[in-house]
Amino acid sequence: MTFHDLQLNSAMLGAVKRVGYSEPTPIQVRAIPHILGGRDIVGCAETGSGKTAAFVLPIVQMLEPVRGKKPIRVLVLAPTRELAAQIDEEFGKFGRESSLRHAAIFGGVGQQPQVNALRRGVDIVVATPGRLQDLMNQGFIRLDKIEFFVLDEADRMLDMGFIHDVKRIIKRLPKLRQTMLFSATMPQAIQDLSRSILTDPVKVEANPQATPVESIAQSIYFVESGDKRALLKHILHDPASERVLVFTRTKHRANNLAKQLNRARIPAEAIHGNKSQTARTRALAQFKSGRTAVLVATDIAARGLDIESVTHVINFDLPNIPESYVHRIGRTARAGASGIAYSFCDVDERKYLREIEELIRKPISVVAEHPYRSAIDAPQRLAQASKAPRKNRRRRAWRSRQSSRGRSA
Ligand code: AMP
């Protein structure tokens, strides 16, 4: 299947070529013709699947240029500022040939430049729910001419407590519009929301191009918690660790770790929700350009970040939500590339490890030889795992029920 087969016009095909995509990803193959056909879409797809271009390309193609004062005709809602900025960039990339104007609207930065952009007139707004509502309440934004509405990462909106804001915003949209909802998972609340905001939607599903579990080399380092820093430095001294995304459990630990690494002359930046938008953007730009080799992040900060060619993801702390593990390591295998994921596991994190292995349905291999190996080693761990408590079995059954529900959504 090629982009030519997806009913894209010559302007869009030219843009795709210029951007350098040689063939469409599965979500693009499945979604683009339906969107061009005017259908509502529920897309079960994660970041990394190419879902942004799956809606950006057809929307740009379908928007007719307007002369004079431009009403906002496209609204995309995203849960985080970084994701909103990235989607806005994609509109910039693919909308360059047409005279479409677009703006990203998010909090954490002054509102005046955003208000100025809105006053000049924009066709496309990509926004986080909080700032969008602020600007709506101040009368800077009207949504009564929206033709296309995209709700991106709907499940994350729910996790982050934005679902009521989202519903309030949707009430202000015209009933007659084309709606696209994307979500990595389909919990009940999102299924209910889909039913209420979509009309006869087509369901499209696609895993990220590189399914994390299969294409990422994953390993576990058993280590005492006090040795984690030394172990990280040891790994970072390997020249293969070119661009490394490190995850910690808390903002505080992310900051401390970045400081420690800098002291050890390993250029590192931390990125998390407490940092100003300017600091986050700078840290991200430094990492993307290769000036800093290490980015230390928390889960929320890293969600949806589009960072190409991360060589390693290192779980400095294992996440206590097993699904987060899959999201985290997915950062190292974007759009078909393979990657490496290392996880540090101290004695208190073994329970998280067991849950992760249950979720991905395979044991993660253990690095036997390393200088900071903790006292309890692999064979003991396997013995422990074989005595998996009944609770885990119940959880497994629950999970498989949940995921089959998700699939039928
Ligand atoms: P997304 O899931 O939209 O966040 O996209 C993940 C990454 O894949 C981004 O870096 C995109 O630029 C890239 N990408 C999207 N579509 C394609 C494609 N057809 N071929 C190669 N890369 C792509």
Short mmCIF file of C-alpha atoms and ligand atoms in Angstrom, two decimals:
data_model
loop_
_atom_site.label_atom_id
_atom_site.label_comp_id
_atom_site.label_asym_id
_atom_site.label_seq_id
_atom_site.Cartn_x
_atom_site.Cartn_y
_atom_site.Cartn_z
CA MET A 1 0.00 0.00 0.00
CA THR A 2 1.34 3.44 -0.93
CA PHE A 3 0.23 6.99 -0.14
CA HIS A 4 -1.06 7.13 -3.76
CA ASP A 5 -3.63 4.45 -2.90
CA LEU A 6 -5.17 6.56 -0.12
CA GLN A 7 -6.96 9.15 -2.28
CA LEU A 8 -4.63 11.95 -1.26
CA ASN A 9 -4.34 14.78 -3.76
CA SER A 10 -1.13 15.83 -5.46
CA ALA A 11 -0.45 18.65 -2.96
CA MET A 12 -0.59 16.20 -0.04
CA LEU A 13 1.46 13.60 -1.89
CA GLY A 14 4.07 16.29 -2.53
CA ALA A 15 4.08 17.22 1.16
CA VAL A 16 4.45 13.59 2.24
CA LYS A 17 7.39 13.21 -0.12
CA ARG A 18 9.01 16.40 1.11
CA VAL A 19 8.65 15.26 4.73
CA GLY A 20 10.25 11.96 3.75
CA TYR A 21 7.60 9.34 4.51
CA SER A 22 7.96 6.53 2.01
CA GLU A 23 4.94 4.44 2.91
CA PRO A 24 1.89 4.90 5.12
CA THR A 25 1.70 3.28 8.55
CA PRO A 26 -1.20 0.85 9.25
CA ILE A 27 -3.31 3.49 11.04
CA GLN A 28 -2.82 5.84 8.09
CA VAL A 29 -3.87 3.12 5.64
CA ARG A 30 -6.97 2.35 7.67
CA ALA A 31 -8.04 5.85 8.69
CA ILE A 32 -7.22 8.24 5.84
CA PRO A 33 -9.72 6.96 3.21
CA HIS A 34 -12.57 6.98 5.78
CA ILE A 35 -11.74 10.48 6.98
CA LEU A 36 -11.61 11.69 3.37
CA GLY A 37 -14.98 9.97 2.89
CA GLY A 38 -16.42 12.16 5.65
CA ARG A 39 -16.81 9.47 8.31
CA ASP A 40 -16.37 9.84 12.06
CA ILE A 41 -13.50 7.75 13.41
CA VAL A 42 -12.61 5.97 16.63
CA GLY A 43 -8.91 5.21 16.38
CA CYS A 44 -7.39 2.80 18.83
CA ALA A 45 -3.78 3.79 18.37
CA GLU A 46 -0.84 4.89 20.43
CA THR A 47 1.69 7.61 19.92
CA GLY A 48 4.32 6.14 17.64
CA SER A 49 1.74 4.63 15.27
CA GLY A 50 1.72 7.64 12.95
CA LYS A 51 -1.76 8.65 14.11
CA THR A 52 -1.09 12.39 13.93
CA ALA A 53 -0.45 12.35 10.18
CA ALA A 54 -3.46 10.00 9.87
CA PHE A 55 -5.76 12.90 10.73
CA VAL A 56 -3.61 15.90 9.74
CA LEU A 57 -3.21 14.83 6.08
CA PRO A 58 -6.92 14.35 5.26
CA ILE A 59 -8.01 17.41 7.26
CA VAL A 60 -5.54 19.68 5.46
CA GLN A 61 -6.69 18.22 2.14
CA MET A 62 -10.38 18.80 2.91
CA LEU A 63 -10.13 22.36 4.24
CA GLU A 64 -10.99 24.85 1.54
CA PRO A 65 -9.05 28.12 1.78
CA VAL A 66 -11.18 30.99 3.09
CA ARG A 67 -10.70 34.62 2.14
CA GLY A 68 -11.07 37.43 4.64
CA LYS A 69 -11.57 36.83 8.35
CA LYS A 70 -10.90 33.21 9.12
CA PRO A 71 -13.20 31.35 11.48
CA ILE A 72 -11.69 28.42 13.41
CA ARG A 73 -12.73 25.34 11.47
CA VAL A 74 -10.55 22.65 13.04
CA LEU A 75 -10.16 21.98 16.76
CA VAL A 76 -7.74 19.37 18.06
CA LEU A 77 -7.69 18.72 21.81
CA ALA A 78 -4.59 17.11 23.32
CA PRO A 79 -3.82 16.36 26.98
CA THR A 80 -0.33 17.89 27.24
CA ARG A 81 1.37 21.02 26.02
CA GLU A 82 4.12 19.06 24.32
CA LEU A 83 1.67 16.93 22.40
CA ALA A 84 -0.32 20.01 21.37
CA ALA A 85 2.88 21.67 20.15
CA GLN A 86 3.85 18.56 18.18
CA ILE A 87 0.46 18.25 16.50
CA ASP A 88 0.57 21.94 15.65
CA GLU A 89 3.99 21.37 14.07
CA GLU A 90 2.55 18.57 11.91
CA PHE A 91 -0.13 20.97 10.64
CA GLY A 92 2.71 23.34 9.83
CA LYS A 93 4.63 20.62 7.97
CA PHE A 94 1.74 19.38 5.87
CA GLY A 95 -0.21 22.61 5.52
CA ARG A 96 2.71 24.61 4.20
CA GLU A 97 1.54 24.57 0.57
CA SER A 98 -1.98 25.68 1.42
CA SER A 99 -2.53 29.05 3.00
CA LEU A 100 -3.96 27.52 6.18
CA ARG A 101 -3.11 29.17 9.48
CA HIS A 102 -2.76 27.21 12.68
CA ALA A 103 -2.06 27.96 16.33
CA ALA A 104 -1.21 25.97 19.45
CA ILE A 105 -3.05 27.09 22.56
CA PHE A 106 -1.72 25.82 25.89
CA GLY A 107 -1.01 26.99 29.41
CA GLY A 108 2.28 27.59 31.15
CA VAL A 109 3.23 30.43 28.79
CA GLY A 110 1.87 33.96 28.44
CA GLN A 111 -1.47 34.11 26.67
CA GLN A 112 -0.81 37.30 24.68
CA PRO A 113 1.04 35.75 21.69
CA GLN A 114 -1.76 33.18 21.45
CA VAL A 115 -4.42 35.88 21.61
CA ASN A 116 -2.56 37.84 18.91
CA ALA A 117 -2.49 34.78 16.65
CA LEU A 118 -6.21 34.26 17.20
CA ARG A 119 -6.94 37.90 16.40
CA ARG A 120 -5.09 37.55 13.08
CA GLY A 121 -7.36 34.61 12.31
CA VAL A 122 -6.56 30.89 12.28
CA ASP A 123 -8.16 27.93 10.54
CA ILE A 124 -6.79 25.32 12.93
CA VAL A 125 -6.44 25.38 16.71
CA VAL A 126 -4.56 22.68 18.59
CA ALA A 127 -5.21 23.11 22.30
CA THR A 128 -5.04 21.72 25.79
CA PRO A 129 -8.41 21.95 27.55
CA GLY A 130 -7.48 24.41 30.36
CA ARG A 131 -6.10 27.32 28.34
CA LEU A 132 -8.69 26.80 25.62
CA GLN A 133 -11.47 27.30 28.16
CA ASP A 134 -9.71 30.36 29.62
CA LEU A 135 -9.59 31.97 26.21
CA MET A 136 -13.15 30.94 25.40
CA ASN A 137 -14.35 32.50 28.64
CA GLN A 138 -12.51 35.70 27.80
CA GLY A 139 -14.24 35.79 24.43
CA PHE A 140 -11.15 35.21 22.27
CA ILE A 141 -12.30 31.91 20.83
CA ARG A 142 -15.53 30.89 19.17
CA LEU A 143 -16.12 27.32 18.20
CA ASP A 144 -19.40 27.66 16.31
CA LYS A 145 -17.79 27.20 12.88
CA ILE A 146 -15.89 24.00 13.70
CA GLU A 147 -16.05 21.47 10.86
CA PHE A 148 -13.47 18.98 12.16
CA PHE A 149 -12.94 18.01 15.78
CA VAL A 150 -10.15 15.67 16.93
CA LEU A 151 -9.89 14.38 20.49
CA ASP A 152 -6.40 12.95 20.84
CA GLU A 153 -5.24 10.59 23.61
CA ALA A 154 -8.72 10.46 25.07
CA ASP A 155 -7.71 7.91 27.71
CA ARG A 156 -4.95 10.17 28.93
CA MET A 157 -7.42 13.06 29.13
CA LEU A 158 -9.39 10.85 31.47
CA ASP A 159 -6.31 9.89 33.53
CA MET A 160 -5.32 13.52 33.90
CA GLY A 161 -8.77 14.57 35.07
CA PHE A 162 -9.68 16.62 31.98
CA ILE A 163 -12.73 14.69 30.94
CA HIS A 164 -15.27 17.20 32.33
CA ASP A 165 -13.46 20.09 30.68
CA VAL A 166 -13.48 18.15 27.43
CA LYS A 167 -17.22 17.54 27.70
CA ARG A 168 -17.85 21.22 28.41
CA ILE A 169 -15.86 22.18 25.32
CA ILE A 170 -17.67 19.66 23.13
CA LYS A 171 -21.02 21.19 24.14
CA ARG A 172 -19.93 24.39 22.43
CA LEU A 173 -19.22 22.69 19.07
CA PRO A 174 -21.74 22.59 16.23
CA LYS A 175 -23.63 19.28 16.06
CA LEU A 176 -22.86 18.98 12.37
CA ARG A 177 -19.15 18.26 12.23
CA GLN A 178 -16.72 15.43 11.56
CA THR A 179 -15.24 13.96 14.73
CA MET A 180 -12.17 11.78 15.24
CA LEU A 181 -11.34 10.27 18.60
CA PHE A 182 -7.99 8.59 19.26
CA SER A 183 -7.12 6.60 22.33
CA ALA A 184 -4.47 4.01 23.16
CA THR A 185 -6.90 2.10 25.38
CA MET A 186 -10.69 2.08 25.49
CA PRO A 187 -11.83 2.16 29.12
CA GLN A 188 -15.61 2.23 29.71
CA ALA A 189 -15.72 6.02 30.22
CA ILE A 190 -14.10 6.55 26.81
CA GLN A 191 -16.45 4.07 25.14
CA ASP A 192 -19.38 6.00 26.62
CA LEU A 193 -17.93 9.31 25.50
CA SER A 194 -17.39 7.95 21.97
CA ARG A 195 -21.01 6.91 21.76
CA SER A 196 -22.18 10.36 22.77
CA ILE A 197 -19.95 12.46 20.51
CA LEU A 198 -19.51 10.37 17.36
CA THR A 199 -22.04 9.60 14.65
CA ASP A 200 -21.88 6.12 13.15
CA PRO A 201 -18.09 5.97 13.54
CA VAL A 202 -15.70 3.66 11.75
CA LYS A 203 -13.43 1.84 14.17
CA VAL A 204 -9.82 1.69 13.15
CA GLU A 205 -7.18 -0.02 15.16
CA ALA A 206 -3.45 -0.17 14.84
CA ASN A 207 -0.63 -0.97 17.12
CA PRO A 208 2.45 1.17 16.92
CA GLN A 209 4.47 0.15 13.93
CA ALA A 210 7.03 -1.43 16.14
CA THR A 211 5.12 -3.34 18.80
CA PRO A 212 7.28 -2.52 21.81
CA VAL A 213 7.26 -5.91 23.39
CA GLU A 214 8.44 -7.66 20.28
CA SER A 215 10.95 -5.32 18.77
CA ILE A 216 12.68 -3.84 21.79
CA ALA A 217 15.58 -5.59 23.48
CA GLN A 218 14.56 -5.45 27.13
CA SER A 219 16.61 -6.34 30.15
CA ILE A 220 16.50 -6.07 33.91
CA TYR A 221 19.30 -5.04 36.21
CA PHE A 222 18.83 -6.17 39.80
CA VAL A 223 20.42 -3.48 41.88
CA GLU A 224 20.23 -2.03 45.39
CA SER A 225 18.44 1.28 45.32
CA GLY A 226 21.53 3.12 46.61
CA ASP A 227 23.58 1.78 43.66
CA LYS A 228 21.20 2.88 40.92
CA ARG A 229 23.06 6.11 40.20
CA ALA A 230 26.43 4.39 39.91
CA LEU A 231 24.91 1.77 37.63
CA LEU A 232 23.36 4.44 35.43
CA LYS A 233 26.68 6.24 35.06
CA HIS A 234 28.32 2.92 34.23
CA ILE A 235 25.80 2.32 31.43
CA LEU A 236 26.02 5.90 30.16
CA HIS A 237 29.78 5.58 29.76
CA ASP A 238 29.16 3.06 27.02
CA PRO A 239 29.50 5.02 23.72
CA ALA A 240 26.44 3.18 22.36
CA SER A 241 24.29 5.18 24.84
CA GLU A 242 23.90 8.08 22.44
CA ARG A 243 20.47 9.40 23.22
CA VAL A 244 18.99 8.10 26.41
CA LEU A 245 15.61 8.73 27.96
CA VAL A 246 15.64 7.96 31.69
CA PHE A 247 12.45 7.59 33.70
CA THR A 248 12.10 8.28 37.40
CA ARG A 249 9.03 7.94 39.61
CA THR A 250 8.94 11.53 40.88
CA LYS A 251 9.77 15.03 39.73
CA HIS A 252 12.11 15.41 42.65
CA ARG A 253 14.08 12.32 41.68
CA ALA A 254 14.23 13.50 38.06
CA ASN A 255 15.73 16.83 39.11
CA ASN A 256 18.22 15.29 41.50
CA LEU A 257 19.35 12.71 39.02
CA ALA A 258 19.88 15.28 36.25
CA LYS A 259 21.96 17.36 38.66
CA GLN A 260 24.06 14.38 39.71
CA LEU A 261 24.73 13.42 36.10
CA ASN A 262 25.80 16.95 35.23
CA ARG A 263 28.17 16.88 38.17
CA ALA A 264 29.63 13.69 36.71
CA ARG A 265 30.02 15.58 33.38
CA ILE A 266 27.25 13.73 31.66
CA PRO A 267 25.07 16.44 30.06
CA ALA A 268 21.51 15.80 31.22
CA GLU A 269 18.26 17.71 31.52
CA ALA A 270 15.13 16.97 33.50
CA ILE A 271 11.62 17.42 32.14
CA HIS A 272 8.50 17.35 34.29
CA GLY A 273 5.30 19.19 35.04
CA ASN A 274 6.81 21.62 37.57
CA LYS A 275 9.17 23.14 35.04
CA SER A 276 8.15 26.25 33.17
CA GLN A 277 7.08 25.74 29.59
CA THR A 278 10.18 27.58 28.39
CA ALA A 279 12.45 25.27 30.40
CA ARG A 280 10.65 22.19 29.08
CA THR A 281 10.85 23.37 25.49
CA ARG A 282 14.54 24.17 25.89
CA ALA A 283 15.32 20.79 27.48
CA LEU A 284 13.50 19.02 24.69
CA ALA A 285 15.22 21.02 21.96
CA GLN A 286 18.64 20.33 23.51
CA PHE A 287 17.89 16.63 23.58
CA LYS A 288 16.43 16.51 20.07
CA SER A 289 19.47 18.31 18.68
CA GLY A 290 21.83 15.91 20.47
CA ARG A 291 23.40 18.60 22.69
CA THR A 292 22.29 16.71 25.77
CA ALA A 293 22.59 12.96 25.62
CA VAL A 294 20.30 12.24 28.53
CA LEU A 295 16.78 13.39 29.24
CA VAL A 296 15.37 12.49 32.65
CA ALA A 297 11.58 12.43 32.67
CA THR A 298 8.52 11.49 34.64
CA ASP A 299 5.67 9.56 33.02
CA ILE A 300 3.33 12.49 32.56
CA ALA A 301 6.05 14.69 31.05
CA ALA A 302 7.10 12.03 28.58
CA ARG A 303 3.66 10.97 27.43
CA GLY A 304 3.18 11.79 23.78
CA LEU A 305 6.64 13.25 23.26
CA ASP A 306 7.82 12.72 19.74
CA ILE A 307 11.52 12.20 20.03
CA GLU A 308 13.14 10.43 17.17
CA SER A 309 15.93 7.90 17.48
CA VAL A 310 16.15 7.45 21.22
CA THR A 311 18.80 4.72 21.51
CA HIS A 312 17.94 3.63 25.05
CA VAL A 313 15.08 3.94 27.48
CA ILE A 314 16.24 3.36 31.03
CA ASN A 315 13.72 2.80 33.79
CA PHE A 316 15.71 4.16 36.69
CA ASP A 317 12.60 3.40 38.74
CA LEU A 318 10.10 0.80 37.62
CA PRO A 319 6.61 2.21 37.18
CA ASN A 320 3.95 0.99 39.60
CA ILE A 321 1.40 0.94 36.77
CA PRO A 322 2.48 -1.86 34.41
CA GLU A 323 0.95 -0.17 31.33
CA SER A 324 3.33 2.75 31.88
CA TYR A 325 6.22 0.38 31.24
CA VAL A 326 4.90 -0.34 27.76
CA HIS A 327 4.37 3.38 27.09
CA ARG A 328 7.84 4.23 28.33
CA ILE A 329 9.77 1.66 26.36
CA GLY A 330 7.73 2.48 23.24
CA ARG A 331 9.75 5.72 23.05
CA THR A 332 12.73 3.78 21.77
CA ALA A 333 11.09 2.13 18.80
CA ARG A 334 9.35 4.90 16.92
CA ALA A 335 8.03 4.22 13.45
CA GLY A 336 9.79 0.96 12.84
CA ALA A 337 13.19 1.47 14.46
CA SER A 338 14.23 -1.05 17.09
CA GLY A 339 15.50 -0.02 20.48
CA ILE A 340 16.92 -0.97 23.84
CA ALA A 341 15.16 -0.75 27.19
CA TYR A 342 16.93 -1.33 30.50
CA SER A 343 15.10 -1.44 33.79
CA PHE A 344 16.60 -1.12 37.23
CA CYS A 345 14.83 -3.14 39.86
CA ASP A 346 15.50 -2.92 43.58
CA VAL A 347 14.02 -5.22 46.14
CA ASP A 348 10.93 -3.06 46.69
CA GLU A 349 10.19 -2.95 42.97
CA ARG A 350 10.00 -6.70 42.43
CA LYS A 351 6.25 -6.67 42.76
CA TYR A 352 6.05 -4.12 39.92
CA LEU A 353 8.32 -6.29 37.81
CA ARG A 354 6.03 -9.29 38.26
CA GLU A 355 3.03 -7.24 37.15
CA ILE A 356 4.89 -5.93 34.11
CA GLU A 357 5.91 -9.45 33.08
CA GLU A 358 2.32 -10.57 33.46
CA LEU A 359 1.13 -7.74 31.24
CA ILE A 360 3.66 -8.34 28.48
CA ARG A 361 3.28 -12.09 28.96
CA LYS A 362 6.96 -12.91 29.04
CA PRO A 363 9.86 -12.73 31.45
CA ILE A 364 12.35 -9.96 30.85
CA SER A 365 15.90 -11.23 30.60
CA VAL A 366 18.24 -10.47 33.48
CA VAL A 367 21.68 -8.94 33.06
CA ALA A 368 23.74 -11.35 35.10
CA GLU A 369 27.09 -9.62 34.85
CA HIS A 370 27.28 -6.06 36.04
CA PRO A 371 29.27 -4.36 38.79
CA TYR A 372 26.31 -3.41 41.00
CA ARG A 373 24.34 -6.60 41.03
CA SER A 374 22.21 -6.91 44.17
CA ALA A 375 22.37 -9.88 46.48
CA ILE A 376 19.14 -11.58 45.42
CA ASP A 377 19.69 -12.85 41.91
CA ALA A 378 17.75 -14.36 39.08
CA PRO A 379 17.20 -17.98 40.18
CA GLN A 380 15.71 -16.83 43.47
CA ARG A 381 13.53 -14.44 41.59
CA LEU A 382 12.22 -17.20 39.37
CA ALA A 383 11.47 -19.28 42.43
CA GLN A 384 9.57 -16.34 43.87
CA ALA A 385 7.71 -15.79 40.63
CA SER A 386 6.59 -19.42 40.46
CA LYS A 387 4.87 -18.90 43.79
CA ALA A 388 2.80 -16.15 42.20
CA PRO A 389 0.00 -15.32 44.60
CA ARG A 390 -3.63 -16.02 43.77
CA LYS A 391 -4.23 -12.30 43.53
CA ASN A 392 -2.09 -12.20 40.40
CA ARG A 393 -4.11 -14.93 38.79
CA ARG A 394 -7.30 -13.01 39.47
CA ARG A 395 -5.71 -9.86 38.10
CA ARG A 396 -4.65 -11.73 34.95
CA ALA A 397 -8.21 -12.88 34.35
CA TRP A 398 -9.48 -9.35 34.95
CA ARG A 399 -6.93 -7.91 32.57
CA SER A 400 -7.78 -10.29 29.79
CA ARG A 401 -11.47 -9.42 30.25
CA GLN A 402 -10.60 -5.73 30.12
CA SER A 403 -8.49 -6.07 27.01
CA SER A 404 -11.08 -8.12 25.14
CA ARG A 405 -13.63 -5.42 26.06
CA GLY A 406 -11.19 -2.83 24.75
CA ARG A 407 -10.81 -4.68 21.49
CA SER A 408 -14.53 -4.96 20.92
CA ALA A 409 -14.95 -1.21 21.48
P1 AMP B 1 2.74 9.77 15.91
O1 AMP B 1 2.19 8.42 16.26
O2 AMP B 1 1.79 10.58 15.11
O3 AMP B 1 3.23 10.49 17.14
O4 AMP B 1 4.00 9.56 14.96
C1 AMP B 1 5.17 8.95 15.40
C2 AMP B 1 6.37 9.27 14.51
O5 AMP B 1 6.27 8.60 13.27
C3 AMP B 1 6.55 10.74 14.19
O6 AMP B 1 7.92 11.03 14.34
C4 AMP B 1 6.16 10.86 12.74
O7 AMP B 1 6.87 11.91 12.11
C5 AMP B 1 6.55 9.51 12.21
N1 AMP B 1 5.73 9.06 11.07
C6 AMP B 1 4.39 9.23 10.90
N2 AMP B 1 3.98 8.66 9.76
C7 AMP B 1 5.07 8.12 9.17
C8 AMP B 1 5.30 7.39 7.95
N3 AMP B 1 4.29 7.10 7.12
N4 AMP B 1 6.56 6.99 7.69
C9 AMP B 1 7.57 7.28 8.55
N5 AMP B 1 7.43 7.96 9.70
C10 AMP B 1 6.20 8.37 10.02
#
